[in-house]
CSV table of C-alpha atoms in Angstrom, one decimal:
chain,number,residue,atom,x,y,z
E,1,MET,CA,14.9,-20.1,19.3
E,2,ALA,CA,14.8,-16.7,18.6
E,3,LYS,CA,11.7,-14.0,18.6
E,4,LYS,CA,10.8,-12.6,15.3
E,5,LEU,CA,8.1,-9.8,14.5
E,6,ILE,CA,6.5,-8.9,11.3
E,7,PHE,CA,4.6,-5.9,10.6
E,8,GLY,CA,2.3,-6.6,7.6
E,9,CYS,CA,2.1,-10.2,7.4
E,10,GLY,CA,0.4,-10.8,4.2
E,11,TYR,CA,1.5,-12.3,0.8
E,12,LEU,CA,5.0,-11.9,1.5
E,13,GLY,CA,4.8,-11.8,5.1
E,14,LYS,CA,3.0,-14.9,5.7
E,15,ARG,CA,5.6,-17.1,3.9
E,16,VAL,CA,8.3,-15.5,5.5
E,17,ALA,CA,6.3,-16.4,8.9
E,18,LYS,CA,6.0,-20.0,7.9
E,19,LEU,CA,9.6,-20.4,6.8
E,20,TRP,CA,10.9,-18.8,10.2
E,21,ARG,CA,8.5,-20.9,12.1
E,22,GLN,CA,9.7,-24.2,10.5
E,23,ALA,CA,13.2,-23.2,11.8
E,24,GLY,CA,11.5,-23.1,15.3
E,25,ASP,CA,11.1,-19.3,15.9
E,26,THR,CA,8.7,-17.8,17.6
E,27,ILE,CA,6.8,-15.3,15.7
E,28,TYR,CA,4.7,-12.3,16.7
E,29,ALA,CA,2.5,-10.2,13.5
E,30,VAL,CA,0.8,-7.2,14.0
E,31,THR,CA,-2.7,-6.6,12.7
E,32,ARG,CA,-5.3,-3.9,13.3
E,33,ARG,CA,-8.4,-6.3,13.2
E,34,ALA,CA,-9.4,-8.7,15.3
E,35,ASP,CA,-10.5,-11.5,12.7
E,36,ARG,CA,-7.3,-11.2,11.0
E,37,ALA,CA,-5.6,-12.1,14.6
E,38,GLU,CA,-7.5,-15.3,15.2
E,39,GLU,CA,-6.5,-16.2,11.6
E,40,LEU,CA,-2.8,-15.8,12.4
E,41,ARG,CA,-3.3,-17.5,15.6
E,42,ASP,CA,-4.6,-20.4,13.6
E,43,SER,CA,-1.8,-20.4,11.6
E,44,GLY,CA,0.7,-21.0,15.1
E,45,LEU,CA,2.0,-17.1,15.0
E,46,VAL,CA,1.3,-15.1,17.9
E,47,PRO,CA,-1.0,-11.8,16.6
E,48,LEU,CA,-0.8,-8.3,17.8
E,49,ILE,CA,-3.5,-5.9,17.6
E,50,ALA,CA,-2.5,-2.5,16.9
E,51,ASP,CA,-1.6,0.4,14.1
E,52,ILE,CA,1.6,1.6,13.2
E,53,CYS,CA,-0.5,5.2,12.4
E,54,GLN,CA,-1.4,4.7,16.1
E,55,PRO,CA,1.4,5.6,18.7
E,56,ASP,CA,0.1,4.3,21.8
E,57,SER,CA,-1.1,0.9,20.1
E,58,LEU,CA,2.6,0.1,20.2
E,59,ARG,CA,3.4,0.7,23.4
E,60,ASP,CA,3.6,-3.3,24.5
E,61,LEU,CA,5.4,-4.8,21.7
E,62,PRO,CA,7.4,-7.6,22.6
E,63,ARG,CA,11.5,-7.6,22.7
E,64,VAL,CA,12.6,-9.0,19.4
E,65,GLU,CA,15.9,-9.9,17.6
E,66,THR,CA,14.6,-9.5,13.9
E,67,VAL,CA,11.5,-7.2,12.3
E,68,LEU,CA,10.1,-7.3,9.0
E,69,PHE,CA,8.3,-4.6,8.0
E,70,ALA,CA,6.3,-5.4,5.0
E,71,VAL,CA,3.7,-3.2,5.5
E,72,GLY,CA,1.4,-2.6,2.5
E,73,TYR,CA,-1.1,0.4,1.5
E,74,ASP,CA,-4.5,0.0,1.9
E,75,ARG,CA,-6.4,2.4,-0.4
E,76,SER,CA,-9.5,2.6,2.0
E,77,SER,CA,-7.1,3.9,4.5
E,78,PRO,CA,-8.0,7.2,5.9
E,79,GLN,CA,-4.4,8.0,6.3
E,80,SER,CA,-2.3,8.9,3.1
E,81,ILE,CA,0.5,6.9,1.9
E,82,GLY,CA,2.9,9.2,3.3
E,83,GLN,CA,1.6,8.6,6.7
E,84,VAL,CA,1.6,5.1,6.4
E,85,TYR,CA,4.8,4.2,4.7
E,86,VAL,CA,6.8,7.2,6.7
E,87,GLY,CA,5.2,7.8,9.6
E,88,GLY,CA,4.1,4.4,10.5
E,89,LEU,CA,7.9,3.5,9.9
E,90,SER,CA,8.8,6.1,12.3
E,91,ASN,CA,6.2,5.1,15.0
E,92,THR,CA,7.7,1.7,15.2
E,93,LEU,CA,11.2,2.3,15.2
E,94,GLN,CA,10.3,4.4,18.2
E,95,ALA,CA,8.3,1.8,19.9
E,96,LEU,CA,10.8,-1.1,19.1
E,97,LYS,CA,12.2,-2.2,22.5
E,98,PRO,CA,16.4,-2.6,22.3
E,99,PRO,CA,18.2,-4.5,21.5
E,100,VAL,CA,17.0,-5.1,17.7
E,101,GLU,CA,19.8,-7.1,15.7
E,102,ARG,CA,18.1,-6.8,12.1
E,103,PHE,CA,15.4,-4.5,10.7
E,104,ILE,CA,14.6,-5.7,7.1
E,105,TYR,CA,12.3,-3.1,5.2
E,106,THR,CA,10.9,-4.1,2.3
E,107,SER,CA,10.7,-0.9,-0.5
E,108,SER,CA,10.2,-1.0,-4.1
E,109,THR,CA,11.4,-0.3,-7.2
E,110,GLY,CA,9.4,2.2,-7.7
E,111,VAL,CA,11.8,4.8,-6.3
E,112,TYR,CA,13.3,4.8,-9.5
E,113,GLY,CA,11.8,7.3,-11.7
E,114,GLN,CA,13.3,6.2,-15.1
E,115,PHE,CA,11.3,6.0,-18.0
E,116,ASP,CA,13.6,5.3,-20.6
E,117,GLY,CA,14.6,1.4,-20.4
E,118,ARG,CA,17.6,1.9,-18.8
E,119,TRP,CA,18.9,-0.6,-16.6
E,120,VAL,CA,19.2,0.1,-13.0
E,121,ASP,CA,20.9,-1.1,-9.7
E,122,GLU,CA,21.1,-0.1,-6.0
E,123,ASN,CA,23.3,3.0,-6.9
E,124,ALA,CA,21.3,4.4,-9.6
E,125,LEU,CA,19.6,7.9,-9.0
E,126,CYS,CA,16.3,7.5,-7.0
E,127,GLN,CA,14.1,10.3,-8.9
E,128,PRO,CA,10.4,8.9,-8.0
E,129,THR,CA,7.2,10.0,-9.8
E,130,ARG,CA,4.4,8.2,-8.2
E,131,PRO,CA,2.9,8.9,-4.1
E,132,GLY,CA,4.3,5.1,-3.6
E,133,GLY,CA,7.7,5.9,-4.5
E,134,VAL,CA,8.1,9.0,-2.9
E,135,ALA,CA,6.7,7.5,0.3
E,136,CYS,CA,9.3,4.8,-0.1
E,137,ILE,CA,12.3,6.5,-0.9
E,138,GLU,CA,11.6,9.2,2.0
E,139,ALA,CA,11.0,6.3,4.5
E,140,GLU,CA,13.9,4.5,3.5
E,141,ARG,CA,15.7,7.5,4.5
E,142,ALA,CA,14.5,8.0,7.8
E,143,LEU,CA,15.5,4.2,8.5
E,144,LEU,CA,18.9,4.8,7.8
E,145,ALA,CA,19.2,8.1,9.6
E,146,HIS,CA,17.5,6.2,12.8
E,147,PRO,CA,20.1,4.2,15.2
E,148,ILE,CA,18.3,1.2,14.2
E,149,GLY,CA,19.2,1.7,10.6
E,150,ARG,CA,22.9,0.1,11.4
E,151,CYS,CA,21.5,-3.7,11.6
E,152,ALA,CA,18.8,-2.4,8.6
E,153,VAL,CA,18.1,-4.2,5.7
E,154,ILE,CA,16.4,-2.4,2.7
E,155,LEU,CA,15.1,-4.8,0.1
E,156,ARG,CA,13.4,-3.0,-2.7
E,157,LEU,CA,11.0,-5.3,-4.3
E,158,ALA,CA,10.1,-5.5,-8.1
E,159,GLY,CA,6.4,-6.7,-8.7
E,160,ILE,CA,5.4,-9.6,-7.0
E,161,TYR,CA,3.5,-12.6,-8.5
E,162,GLY,CA,2.7,-16.1,-7.5
E,163,PRO,CA,-0.1,-18.1,-6.9
E,164,GLY,CA,-3.2,-16.4,-6.7
E,165,ARG,CA,-1.6,-13.7,-7.6
E,166,ILE,CA,-1.4,-13.5,-11.4
E,167,PRO,CA,-2.2,-9.6,-12.2
E,168,ARG,CA,-4.8,-9.3,-15.0
E,169,VAL,CA,-4.9,-13.1,-16.0
E,170,LYS,CA,-8.9,-12.8,-16.0
E,171,GLN,CA,-9.0,-9.7,-17.9
E,172,LEU,CA,-6.5,-11.4,-20.2
E,173,GLN,CA,-9.1,-14.7,-20.8
E,174,ALA,CA,-11.9,-12.5,-21.2
E,175,GLY,CA,-10.2,-10.9,-24.2
E,176,LYS,CA,-10.5,-7.7,-22.8
E,177,ALA,CA,-7.6,-4.8,-23.7
E,178,ILE,CA,-5.0,-4.2,-20.9
E,179,ALA,CA,-5.1,-0.4,-20.3
E,180,ALA,CA,-1.0,-0.5,-20.3
E,181,PRO,CA,1.6,0.5,-22.8
E,182,SER,CA,2.6,-2.8,-24.6
E,183,GLU,CA,6.4,-2.0,-24.8
E,184,GLY,CA,7.2,-0.9,-21.3
E,185,TYR,CA,9.3,-2.9,-19.0
E,186,LEU,CA,8.0,-5.3,-16.5
E,187,ASN,CA,10.7,-6.4,-13.3
E,188,LEU,CA,9.3,-9.2,-11.6
E,189,VAL,CA,10.1,-12.1,-8.6
E,190,HIS,CA,8.5,-14.5,-7.4
E,191,VAL,CA,6.8,-14.5,-4.1
E,192,ASP,CA,8.7,-17.4,-2.6
E,193,ASP,CA,12.0,-16.2,-4.1
E,194,ALA,CA,11.1,-13.0,-2.6
E,195,ALA,CA,10.7,-14.6,1.0
E,196,ARG,CA,13.7,-16.7,0.8
E,197,VAL,CA,15.8,-13.1,0.2
E,198,VAL,CA,14.0,-12.2,3.3
E,199,LEU,CA,15.6,-15.1,5.1
E,200,ALA,CA,18.9,-14.5,3.5
E,201,ALA,CA,19.1,-10.7,4.1
E,202,GLU,CA,18.4,-11.5,7.7
E,203,VAL,CA,21.5,-13.9,8.1
E,204,ARG,CA,24.2,-12.3,5.3
E,205,ALA,CA,23.6,-8.9,4.3
E,206,THR,CA,25.5,-6.0,6.0
E,207,GLY,CA,23.4,-3.6,8.1
E,208,GLY,CA,22.8,-0.2,6.2
E,209,THR,CA,22.7,-2.0,2.8
E,210,ILE,CA,19.9,-2.0,0.2
E,211,TYR,CA,19.2,-4.6,-2.1
E,212,CYS,CA,16.9,-4.9,-5.5
E,213,VAL,CA,14.9,-7.9,-5.0
E,214,SER,CA,13.8,-8.9,-8.8
E,215,ASP,CA,14.5,-12.0,-10.9
E,216,GLY,CA,17.1,-10.1,-12.8
E,217,GLN,CA,15.4,-10.8,-16.6
E,218,PRO,CA,13.2,-7.8,-17.4
E,219,VAL,CA,10.7,-8.1,-19.8
E,220,LEU,CA,8.3,-6.1,-22.2
E,221,ARG,CA,4.5,-6.0,-21.2
E,222,ARG,CA,3.8,-7.4,-24.7
E,223,GLU,CA,6.0,-10.4,-24.5
E,224,TYR,CA,5.2,-11.0,-21.1
E,225,TYR,CA,1.1,-11.0,-21.7
E,226,GLU,CA,1.6,-13.1,-25.0
E,227,GLN,CA,3.2,-15.9,-22.8
E,228,LEU,CA,0.2,-16.0,-20.8
E,229,ALA,CA,-1.9,-15.8,-23.2
E,230,CYS,CA,-0.4,-19.0,-24.7
E,231,LEU,CA,0.1,-21.1,-21.4
E,232,THR,CA,-3.6,-20.0,-20.4
E,233,GLY,CA,-5.2,-20.7,-23.7
E,234,SER,CA,-6.5,-17.0,-24.2
E,235,PRO,CA,-6.8,-14.8,-26.8
E,236,PRO,CA,-3.9,-12.7,-27.9
E,237,PRO,CA,-3.2,-9.7,-25.7
E,238,THR,CA,-4.4,-6.0,-26.9
E,239,PHE,CA,-3.5,-2.9,-25.1
E,240,ALA,CA,-5.5,0.7,-24.7
E,241,PRO,CA,-4.1,3.7,-22.6
E,242,PRO,CA,-5.2,3.6,-18.9
E,243,SER,CA,-7.7,6.3,-17.7
E,244,PRO,CA,-6.1,9.4,-16.8
E,245,ASP,CA,-6.5,9.5,-12.9
E,246,SER,CA,-5.8,5.4,-12.6
E,247,PRO,CA,-2.8,3.9,-10.8
E,248,ALA,CA,-2.6,1.8,-14.2
E,249,SER,CA,-1.9,5.5,-15.6
E,250,GLN,CA,0.8,6.6,-12.5
E,251,ARG,CA,2.7,3.1,-13.6
E,252,ALA,CA,2.7,3.5,-17.4
E,253,GLY,CA,5.2,5.9,-18.1
E,254,SER,CA,8.0,4.0,-16.1
E,255,SER,CA,10.1,1.5,-17.8
E,256,LYS,CA,13.5,0.2,-16.6
E,257,ARG,CA,15.4,-3.0,-16.1
E,258,VAL,CA,16.5,-3.8,-12.8
E,259,ARG,CA,19.5,-5.9,-11.6
E,260,ASN,CA,20.2,-8.3,-9.1
E,261,GLN,CA,23.7,-9.0,-9.2
E,262,ARG,CA,24.0,-7.9,-5.5
E,263,VAL,CA,21.1,-10.3,-4.2
E,264,LEU,CA,22.8,-12.8,-6.4
E,265,SER,CA,26.3,-12.3,-4.9
E,266,GLU,CA,26.4,-10.8,-1.5
E,267,LEU,CA,23.1,-12.7,-0.2
E,268,GLN,CA,24.2,-16.0,-1.9
E,269,VAL,CA,20.1,-16.2,-3.4
E,270,ARG,CA,19.8,-19.1,-6.1
E,271,LEU,CA,16.1,-18.2,-7.3
E,272,ASP,CA,13.9,-21.0,-7.9
E,273,TYR,CA,12.1,-19.3,-10.8
E,274,PRO,CA,15.0,-17.2,-12.9
E,275,SER,CA,12.2,-15.6,-15.1
E,276,TYR,CA,8.9,-15.2,-15.6
E,277,ARG,CA,8.5,-18.0,-18.1
E,278,GLU,CA,9.3,-20.6,-15.3
E,279,GLY,CA,7.4,-18.9,-12.7
E,280,LEU,CA,3.8,-18.5,-14.6
E,281,ALA,CA,4.3,-22.1,-15.6
E,282,GLY,CA,4.5,-23.5,-11.9
E,283,ILE,CA,1.6,-21.3,-11.1
E,284,LEU,CA,-0.4,-23.1,-13.9
E,285,ARG,CA,0.7,-26.5,-13.2
E,286,SER,CA,-0.2,-26.1,-10.0
E,287,GLY,CA,-3.8,-24.8,-10.5
E,288,ASP,CA,-3.0,-22.1,-8.6
């Protein structure tokens, strides 16, 4: 029975935890909140109350074989995104007790700054234009430069969707304009497929390797929302420019198409949802 530690047991992390628990592993999950710790305990996990931005709180981490670092950024946090993604990761690496056999870091395809619709893969130039992408690429470099980097795997995740998380579906159903360009590309991956990639990366990846995690079927935003409108019986989508200071405005200029060939060939993952069409249909059939 292996011992595994998750930082960021949220939408993706809790699914990974469930799969690991089903395999008989002991799963520790870090949280900053006591109420969240109770939820994790009720799910069969071993909660640890700590804050990656507070090094002293990480002193008593258990000795584990595998670590999943899937920390998201809370926009209400007093820390900057760089302090969380880069500083928090560095604090964690310093606190871990050897020997860690596998460290899985969830990064983002936001590390690519391409805006002309070109295809990108793990070897494409990284020129992020948004703070999140900048922080992710800095964190990736810090991880690979650390001794633990030799056993690390970096997963650059596309936009995750799944049950309870279909972006802007309520806005679409209400007939409200979507604040984004209609022709930019969306790169997506179903959360259950992303969780299965994490498990495959743990056992099949070569240390120090980067993987782009998407369904490999980029879709124009207009086509995606037309399909979603059809599936939900909503009015046809309309689009409007996002406000200049909004997160949507920062994302609006990005338009790239992400390849997933390395995940499919090296990690031998077969996607249950090979495109957004199957994914959306499955979610809506289940009523989630």
